[in-house]
Short mmCIF file of C-alpha atoms in Angstrom, two decimals:
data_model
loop_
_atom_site.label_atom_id
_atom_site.label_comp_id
_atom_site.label_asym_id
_atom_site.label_seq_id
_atom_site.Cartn_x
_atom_site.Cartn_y
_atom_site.Cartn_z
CA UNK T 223 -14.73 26.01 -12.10
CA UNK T 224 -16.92 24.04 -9.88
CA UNK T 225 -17.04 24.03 -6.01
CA UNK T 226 -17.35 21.34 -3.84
CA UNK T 227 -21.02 20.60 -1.55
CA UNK T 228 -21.66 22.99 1.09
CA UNK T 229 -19.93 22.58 4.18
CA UNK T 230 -23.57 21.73 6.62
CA UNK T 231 -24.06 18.83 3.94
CA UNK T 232 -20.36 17.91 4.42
CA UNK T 233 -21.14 17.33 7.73
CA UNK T 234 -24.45 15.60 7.74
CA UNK T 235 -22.66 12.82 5.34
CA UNK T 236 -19.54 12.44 7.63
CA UNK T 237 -22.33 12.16 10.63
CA UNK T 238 -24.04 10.57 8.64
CA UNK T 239 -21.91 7.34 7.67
CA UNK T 240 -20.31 7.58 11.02
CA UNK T 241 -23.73 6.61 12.68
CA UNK T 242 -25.66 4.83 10.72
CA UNK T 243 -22.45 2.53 9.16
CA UNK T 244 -22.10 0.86 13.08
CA UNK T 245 -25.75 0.63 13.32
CA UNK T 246 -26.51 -1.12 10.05
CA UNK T 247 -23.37 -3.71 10.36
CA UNK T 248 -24.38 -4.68 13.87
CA UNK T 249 -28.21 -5.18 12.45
CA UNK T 250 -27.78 -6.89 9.26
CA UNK T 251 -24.86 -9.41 11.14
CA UNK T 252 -27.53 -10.10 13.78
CA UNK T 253 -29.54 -11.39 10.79
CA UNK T 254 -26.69 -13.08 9.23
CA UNK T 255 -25.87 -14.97 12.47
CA UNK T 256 -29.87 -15.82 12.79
CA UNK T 257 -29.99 -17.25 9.66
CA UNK T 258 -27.02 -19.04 9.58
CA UNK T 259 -27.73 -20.92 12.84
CA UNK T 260 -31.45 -21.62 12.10
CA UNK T 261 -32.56 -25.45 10.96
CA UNK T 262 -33.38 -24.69 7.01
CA UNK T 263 -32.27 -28.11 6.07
CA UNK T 264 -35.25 -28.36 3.31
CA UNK T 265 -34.52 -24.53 1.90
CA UNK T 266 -30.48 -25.13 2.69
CA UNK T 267 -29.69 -23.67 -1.27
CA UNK T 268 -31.04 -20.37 -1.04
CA UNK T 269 -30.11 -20.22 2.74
CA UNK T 270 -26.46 -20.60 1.09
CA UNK T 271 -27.48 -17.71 -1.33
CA UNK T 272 -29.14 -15.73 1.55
CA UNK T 273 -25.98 -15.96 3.55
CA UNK T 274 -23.64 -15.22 0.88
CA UNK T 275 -25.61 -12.03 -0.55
CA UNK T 276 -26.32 -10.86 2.90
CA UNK T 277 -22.08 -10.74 3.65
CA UNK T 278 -21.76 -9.35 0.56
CA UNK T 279 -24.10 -6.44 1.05
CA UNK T 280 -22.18 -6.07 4.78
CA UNK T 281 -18.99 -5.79 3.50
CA UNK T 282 -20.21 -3.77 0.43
CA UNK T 283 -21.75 -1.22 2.28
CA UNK T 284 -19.45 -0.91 5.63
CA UNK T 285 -16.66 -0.21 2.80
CA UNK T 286 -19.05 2.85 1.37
CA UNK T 287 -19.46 4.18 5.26
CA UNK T 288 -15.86 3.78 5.73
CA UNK T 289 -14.69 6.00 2.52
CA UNK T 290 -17.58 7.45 0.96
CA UNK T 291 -16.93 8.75 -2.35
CA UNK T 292 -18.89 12.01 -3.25
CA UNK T 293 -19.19 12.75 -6.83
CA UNK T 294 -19.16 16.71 -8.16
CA UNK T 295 -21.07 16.67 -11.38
CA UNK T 296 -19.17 18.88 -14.60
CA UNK T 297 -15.89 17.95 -13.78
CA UNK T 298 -15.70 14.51 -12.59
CA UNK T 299 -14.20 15.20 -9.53
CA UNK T 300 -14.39 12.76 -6.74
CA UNK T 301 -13.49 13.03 -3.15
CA UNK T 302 -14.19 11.70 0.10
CA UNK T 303 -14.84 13.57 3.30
CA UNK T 304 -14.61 10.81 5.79
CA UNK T 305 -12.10 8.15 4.54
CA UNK T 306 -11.21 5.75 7.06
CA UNK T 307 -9.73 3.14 5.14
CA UNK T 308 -5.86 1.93 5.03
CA UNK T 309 -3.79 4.73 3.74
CA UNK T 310 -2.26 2.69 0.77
CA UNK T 311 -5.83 2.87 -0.39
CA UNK T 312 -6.39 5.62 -2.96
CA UNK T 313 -9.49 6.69 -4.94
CA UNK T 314 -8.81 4.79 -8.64
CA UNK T 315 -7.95 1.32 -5.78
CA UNK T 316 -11.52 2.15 -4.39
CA UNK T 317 -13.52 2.73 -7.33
CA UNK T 318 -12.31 -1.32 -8.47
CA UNK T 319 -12.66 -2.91 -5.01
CA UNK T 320 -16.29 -1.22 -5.00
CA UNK T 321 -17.42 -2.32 -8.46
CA UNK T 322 -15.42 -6.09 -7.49
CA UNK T 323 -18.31 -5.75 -4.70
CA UNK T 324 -21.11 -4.87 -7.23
CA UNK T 325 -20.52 -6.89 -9.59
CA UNK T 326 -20.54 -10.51 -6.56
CA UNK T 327 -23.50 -9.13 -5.74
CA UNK T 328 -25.30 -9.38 -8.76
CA UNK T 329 -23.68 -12.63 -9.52
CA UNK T 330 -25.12 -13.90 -6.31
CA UNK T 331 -28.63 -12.34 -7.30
CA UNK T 332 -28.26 -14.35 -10.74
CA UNK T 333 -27.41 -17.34 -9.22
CA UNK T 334 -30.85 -17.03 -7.12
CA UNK T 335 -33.02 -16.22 -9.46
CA UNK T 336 -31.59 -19.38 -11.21
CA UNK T 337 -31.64 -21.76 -8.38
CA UNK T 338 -35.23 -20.94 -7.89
CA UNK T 339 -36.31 -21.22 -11.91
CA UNK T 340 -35.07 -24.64 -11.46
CA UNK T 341 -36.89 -25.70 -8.31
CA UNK T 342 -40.17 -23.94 -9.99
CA UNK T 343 -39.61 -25.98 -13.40
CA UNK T 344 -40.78 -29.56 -13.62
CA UNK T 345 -37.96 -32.08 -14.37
CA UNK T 346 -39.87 -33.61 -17.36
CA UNK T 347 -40.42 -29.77 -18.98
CA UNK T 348 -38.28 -28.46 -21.68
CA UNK T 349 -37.48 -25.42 -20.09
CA UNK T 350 -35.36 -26.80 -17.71
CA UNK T 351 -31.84 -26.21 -17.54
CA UNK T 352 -29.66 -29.69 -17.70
CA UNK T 353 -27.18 -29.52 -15.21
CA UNK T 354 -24.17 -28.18 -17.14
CA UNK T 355 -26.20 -25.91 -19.20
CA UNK T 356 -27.42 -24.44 -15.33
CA UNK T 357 -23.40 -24.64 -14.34
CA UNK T 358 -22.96 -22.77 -17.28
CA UNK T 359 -25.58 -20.28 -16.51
CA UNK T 360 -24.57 -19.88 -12.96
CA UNK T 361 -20.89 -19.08 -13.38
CA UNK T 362 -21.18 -16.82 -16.72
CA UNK T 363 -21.73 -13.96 -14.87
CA UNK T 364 -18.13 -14.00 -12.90
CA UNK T 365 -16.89 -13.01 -16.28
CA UNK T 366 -17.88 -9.55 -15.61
CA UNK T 367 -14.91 -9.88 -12.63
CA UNK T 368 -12.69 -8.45 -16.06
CA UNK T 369 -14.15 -5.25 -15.77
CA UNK T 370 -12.07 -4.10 -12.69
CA UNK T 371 -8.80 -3.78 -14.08
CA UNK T 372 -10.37 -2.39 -17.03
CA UNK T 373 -11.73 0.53 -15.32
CA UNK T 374 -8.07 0.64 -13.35
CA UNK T 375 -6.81 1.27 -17.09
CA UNK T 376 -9.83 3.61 -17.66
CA UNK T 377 -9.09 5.82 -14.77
CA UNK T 378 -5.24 5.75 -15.01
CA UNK T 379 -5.68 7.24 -19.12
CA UNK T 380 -8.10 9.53 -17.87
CA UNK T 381 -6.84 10.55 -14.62
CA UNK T 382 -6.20 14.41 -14.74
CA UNK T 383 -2.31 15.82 -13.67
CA UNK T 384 -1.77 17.72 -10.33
CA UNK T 385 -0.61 20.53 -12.20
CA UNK T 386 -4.28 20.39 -14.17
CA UNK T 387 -6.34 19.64 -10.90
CA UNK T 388 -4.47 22.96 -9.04
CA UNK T 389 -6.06 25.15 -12.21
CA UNK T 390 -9.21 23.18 -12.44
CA UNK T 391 -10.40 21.87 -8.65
CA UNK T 392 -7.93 24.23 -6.33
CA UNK T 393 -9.90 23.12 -3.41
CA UNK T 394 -9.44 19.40 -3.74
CA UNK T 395 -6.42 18.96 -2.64
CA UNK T 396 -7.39 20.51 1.02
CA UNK T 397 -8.86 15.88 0.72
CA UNK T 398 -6.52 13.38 0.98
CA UNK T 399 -8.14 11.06 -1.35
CA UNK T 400 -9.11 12.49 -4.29
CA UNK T 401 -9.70 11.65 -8.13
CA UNK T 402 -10.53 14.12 -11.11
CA UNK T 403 -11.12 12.58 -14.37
CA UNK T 404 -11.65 13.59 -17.93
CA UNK T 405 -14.72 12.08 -19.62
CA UNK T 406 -12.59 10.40 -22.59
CA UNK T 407 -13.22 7.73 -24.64
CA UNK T 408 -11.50 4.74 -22.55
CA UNK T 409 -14.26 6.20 -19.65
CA UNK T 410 -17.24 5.53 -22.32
CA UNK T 411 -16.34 2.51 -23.88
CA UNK T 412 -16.06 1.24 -20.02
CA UNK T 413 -19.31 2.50 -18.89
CA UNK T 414 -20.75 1.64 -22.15
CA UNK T 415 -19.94 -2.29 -21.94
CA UNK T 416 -20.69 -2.62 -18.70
CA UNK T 417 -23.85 -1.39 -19.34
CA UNK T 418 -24.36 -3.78 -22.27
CA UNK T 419 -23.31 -6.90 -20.16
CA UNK T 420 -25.61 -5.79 -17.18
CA UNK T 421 -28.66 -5.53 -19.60
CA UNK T 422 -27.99 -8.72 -21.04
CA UNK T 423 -27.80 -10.45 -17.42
CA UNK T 424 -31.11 -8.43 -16.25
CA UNK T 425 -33.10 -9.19 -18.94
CA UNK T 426 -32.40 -12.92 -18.70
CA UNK T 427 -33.52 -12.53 -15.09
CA UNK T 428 -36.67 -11.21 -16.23
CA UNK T 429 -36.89 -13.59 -18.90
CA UNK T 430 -36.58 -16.08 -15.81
CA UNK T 431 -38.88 -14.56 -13.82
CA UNK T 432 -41.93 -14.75 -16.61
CA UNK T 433 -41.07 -18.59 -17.15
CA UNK T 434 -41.59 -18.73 -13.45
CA UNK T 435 -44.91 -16.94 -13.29
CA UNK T 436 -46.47 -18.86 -16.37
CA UNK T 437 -45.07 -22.53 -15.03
CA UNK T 438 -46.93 -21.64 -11.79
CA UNK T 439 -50.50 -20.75 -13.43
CA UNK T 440 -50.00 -23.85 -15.39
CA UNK T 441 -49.51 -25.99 -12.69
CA UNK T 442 -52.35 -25.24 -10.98
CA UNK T 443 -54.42 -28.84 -11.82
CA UNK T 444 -50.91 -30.79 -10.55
CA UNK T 445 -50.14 -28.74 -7.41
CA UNK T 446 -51.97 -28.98 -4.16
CA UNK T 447 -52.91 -25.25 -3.07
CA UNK T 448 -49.85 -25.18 -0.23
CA UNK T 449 -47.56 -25.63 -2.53
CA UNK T 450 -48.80 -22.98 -4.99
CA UNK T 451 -48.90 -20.42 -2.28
CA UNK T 452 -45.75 -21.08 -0.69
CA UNK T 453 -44.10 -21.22 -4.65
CA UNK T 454 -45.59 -17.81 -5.39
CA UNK T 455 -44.57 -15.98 -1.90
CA UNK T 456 -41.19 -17.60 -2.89
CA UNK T 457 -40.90 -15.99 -5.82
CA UNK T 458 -42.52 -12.97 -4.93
CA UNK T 459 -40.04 -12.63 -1.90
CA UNK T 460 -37.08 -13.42 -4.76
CA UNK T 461 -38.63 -10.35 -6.99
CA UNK T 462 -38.71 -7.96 -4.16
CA UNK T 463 -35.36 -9.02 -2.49
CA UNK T 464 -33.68 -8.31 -5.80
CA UNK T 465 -35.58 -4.93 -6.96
CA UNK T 466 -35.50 -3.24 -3.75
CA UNK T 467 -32.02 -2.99 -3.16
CA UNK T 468 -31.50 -2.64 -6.66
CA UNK T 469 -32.80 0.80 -6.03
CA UNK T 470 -29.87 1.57 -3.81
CA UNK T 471 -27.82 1.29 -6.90
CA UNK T 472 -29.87 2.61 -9.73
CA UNK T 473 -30.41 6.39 -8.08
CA UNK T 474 -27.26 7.14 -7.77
CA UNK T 475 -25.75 5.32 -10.66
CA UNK T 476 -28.17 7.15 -12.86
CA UNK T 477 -27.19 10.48 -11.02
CA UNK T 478 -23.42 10.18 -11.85
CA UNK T 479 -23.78 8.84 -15.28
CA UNK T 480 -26.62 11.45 -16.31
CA UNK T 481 -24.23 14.33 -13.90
CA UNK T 482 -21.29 13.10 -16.18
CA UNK T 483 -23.06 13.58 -18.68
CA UNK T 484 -24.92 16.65 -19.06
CA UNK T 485 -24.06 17.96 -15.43
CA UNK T 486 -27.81 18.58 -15.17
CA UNK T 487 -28.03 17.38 -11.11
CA UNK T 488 -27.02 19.79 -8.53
CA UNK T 489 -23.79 18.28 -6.53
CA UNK T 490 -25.70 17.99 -3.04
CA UNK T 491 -28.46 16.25 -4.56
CA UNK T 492 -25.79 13.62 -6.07
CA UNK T 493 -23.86 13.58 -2.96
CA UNK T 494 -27.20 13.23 -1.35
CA UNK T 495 -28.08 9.90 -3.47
CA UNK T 496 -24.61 8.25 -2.84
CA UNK T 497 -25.70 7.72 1.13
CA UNK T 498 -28.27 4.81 -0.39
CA UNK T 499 -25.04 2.81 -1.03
CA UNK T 500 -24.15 1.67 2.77
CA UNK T 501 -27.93 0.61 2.97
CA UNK T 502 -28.47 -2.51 0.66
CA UNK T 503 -28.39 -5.16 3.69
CA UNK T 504 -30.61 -3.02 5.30
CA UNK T 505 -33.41 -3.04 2.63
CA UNK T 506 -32.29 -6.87 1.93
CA UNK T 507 -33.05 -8.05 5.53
CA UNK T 508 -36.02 -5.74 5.87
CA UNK T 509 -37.68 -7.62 2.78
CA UNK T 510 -36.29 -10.81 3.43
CA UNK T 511 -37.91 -11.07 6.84
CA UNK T 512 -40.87 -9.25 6.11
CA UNK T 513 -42.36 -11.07 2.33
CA UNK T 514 -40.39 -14.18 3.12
CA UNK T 515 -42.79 -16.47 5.20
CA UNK T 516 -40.20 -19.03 5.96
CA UNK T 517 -37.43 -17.49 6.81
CA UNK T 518 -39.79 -15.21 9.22
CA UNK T 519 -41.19 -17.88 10.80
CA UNK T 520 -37.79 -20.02 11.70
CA UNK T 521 -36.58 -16.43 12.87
CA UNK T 522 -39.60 -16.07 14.95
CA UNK T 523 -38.92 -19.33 16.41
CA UNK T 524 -35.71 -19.18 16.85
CA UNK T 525 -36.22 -15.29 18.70
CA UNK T 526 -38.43 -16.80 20.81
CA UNK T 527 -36.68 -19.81 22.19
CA UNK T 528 -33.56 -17.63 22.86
CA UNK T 529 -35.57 -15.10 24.96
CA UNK T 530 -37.42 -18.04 26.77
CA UNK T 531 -33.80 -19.71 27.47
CA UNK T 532 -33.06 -16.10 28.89
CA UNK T 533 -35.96 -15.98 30.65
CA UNK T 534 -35.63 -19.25 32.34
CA UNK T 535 -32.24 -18.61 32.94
CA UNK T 536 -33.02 -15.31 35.18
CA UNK T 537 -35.90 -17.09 36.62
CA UNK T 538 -33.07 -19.37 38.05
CA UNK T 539 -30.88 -17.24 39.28
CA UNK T 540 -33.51 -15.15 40.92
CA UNK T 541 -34.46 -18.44 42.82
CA UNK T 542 -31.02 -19.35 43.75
CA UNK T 543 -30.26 -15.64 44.72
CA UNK T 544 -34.09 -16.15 47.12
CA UNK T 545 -32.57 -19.32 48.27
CA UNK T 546 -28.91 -17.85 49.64
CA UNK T 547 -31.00 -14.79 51.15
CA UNK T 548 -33.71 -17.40 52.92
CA UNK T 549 -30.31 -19.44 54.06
CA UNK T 550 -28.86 -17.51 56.66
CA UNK T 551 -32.21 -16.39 58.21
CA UNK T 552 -33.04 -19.94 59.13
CA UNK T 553 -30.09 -20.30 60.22
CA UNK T 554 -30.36 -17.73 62.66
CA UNK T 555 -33.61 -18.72 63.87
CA UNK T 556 -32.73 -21.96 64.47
CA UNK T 557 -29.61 -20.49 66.84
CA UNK T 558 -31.93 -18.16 68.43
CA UNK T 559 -34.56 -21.63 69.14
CA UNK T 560 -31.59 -23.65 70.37
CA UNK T 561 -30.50 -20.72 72.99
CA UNK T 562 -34.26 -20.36 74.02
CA UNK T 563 -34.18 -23.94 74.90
#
């Protein structure tokens, strides 16, 4: 019979989430509303992507902070100890909306990586998509969207009775929203395809990304050495603003299928590794801005002619304030010069 994560770590996730989830969403919607109003005109496609991956990480991981779902390895029992969400919202309804998240995220990745392969490519090269074979390409992908009421069905055959949980989790029940599941063979097969389709998808991204590499060392004799450099920070920026993040997901994904598995991770350590969930816009802005050299730049720019229109504006209204204060003393001396003469 298991037992659920000590009661200090309990309380460090529930502070946890309740801090940082604020924090983060103000942050990464400062950078959202940065980028959105800066003049990208000649980048304006993957601004479009930035944008829409950036409100998709937002919304992805305020819904994590806002009902984080721990996972107790050996009997697949989830919970969550701070779950501010709706009340009609229950753990199965949770588990879909967050994979409906996942899943438009790495469509959104796909669709950069693919936007950028074709700006890389020449137009006269064989390797380039045509435009309905890249429509094709870019909207494949959103067939994944089908796994969400497929793991609905998943979790409602595998779903465990209340009269089972009181025997087999007693202390679940003390949590509103709960789930405990059976590892059967609807939960496999799920787990399993997905799996399948997100290898396929990755390794044509990496497939991508080596095109990409070996089109820019051949076009060094064609390309001037600005573009080169600016092509290979793009793509470099691309690599790292996928990977990165993609680490948010991997730990604990690994930890719950290989805790599902062979229960071999101890429960605080997986309900440690579900906290990296509420923090891919963090990672995505802090790479973005920091390997990016255009998008840093316009951000500089625009930073700095907001804080010199602030500056200028208190410069004025320190003047005008001086010039009300000077008002009246003239005025009185020129009384007091009047009555003297």
């Amino acid at each position: 019979m298991s037992s659920p994560i000590s009661p200090r770590l309990e309380s460090f996730i529930v502070l946890y989430n309740i801090t940082t989830g604020p924090i983060y969403f103000i942050f990464n919607s400062l950078i959202l509303i940065t980028v959105l109003r800066m003049d990208t005109t000649r980048a304006k496609t993957h601004r479009n992507h930035f944008v829409t991956l950036q409100g998709l990480l937002i919304l992805t991981d305020s819904f994590f902070s806002l009902g984080c779902c721990v996972c107790i390895t050996g009997d697949l029992a989830f919970y969550s100890p701070n779950f501010l969400l709706p009340p009609f919202m229950n753990m199965k309804l949770c588990m879909c909306i967050g994979l409906l998240f996942l899943i438009g995220i790495a469509n959104t990745y796909f669709s950069s990586v693919l936007a950028r392969y074709q700006v890389v490519t020449p137009h006269d090269s064989r390797k380039r998509f045509s435009k309905w074979q890249e429509f094709s390409l870019r909207y494949a992908p959103c067939t994944m969207f089908a796994f969400a009421p497929c793991l609905y069905y998943a979790l409602e055959q595998s779903e465990v009775s209340a009269e089972e949980v009181s025997i087999i989790v007693p202390w679940i029940s003390k949590y509103p929203v709960h789930l405990v599941l059976t590892f059967t063979y609807y939960i496999k097969a799920m787990f399993a395809a997905l799996w399948v389709v997100h290898m396929f998808f990755l390794n044509f991204v990496l497939v991508l990304f080596f095109r990409m590499v070996s089109t820019l060392r051949m076009r060094t004799k064609v390309t001037s050495a600005s573009t080169r450099r600016a092509q290979n920070s793009a793509v470099i920026a691309l690599a790292l603003q996928i990977f990165v993040p993609l680490t948010c997901m991997v730990v604990p994904g690994f930890g719950l299928v290989v805790g599902m598995s062979f229960s071999v991770f101890s429960r605080d350590f997986n309900a440690l590794s579900f906290l990296l969930f509420n923090t891919h816009a963090l990672f995505n802005s802090a790479v973005t801005i920091a390997f990016s050299a255009h998008y840093r730049q316009s951000m500089a720019d625009f930073i700095s002619r907001r804080i010199s229109i602030v500056l200028q504006s208190t410069r004025s209204l320190t003047h005008d304030e001086n010039s009300l204060s000077r008002a009246p003393a003239r005025k009185r001396t020129g009384n007091s010069a009047s009555a003297n003469i």
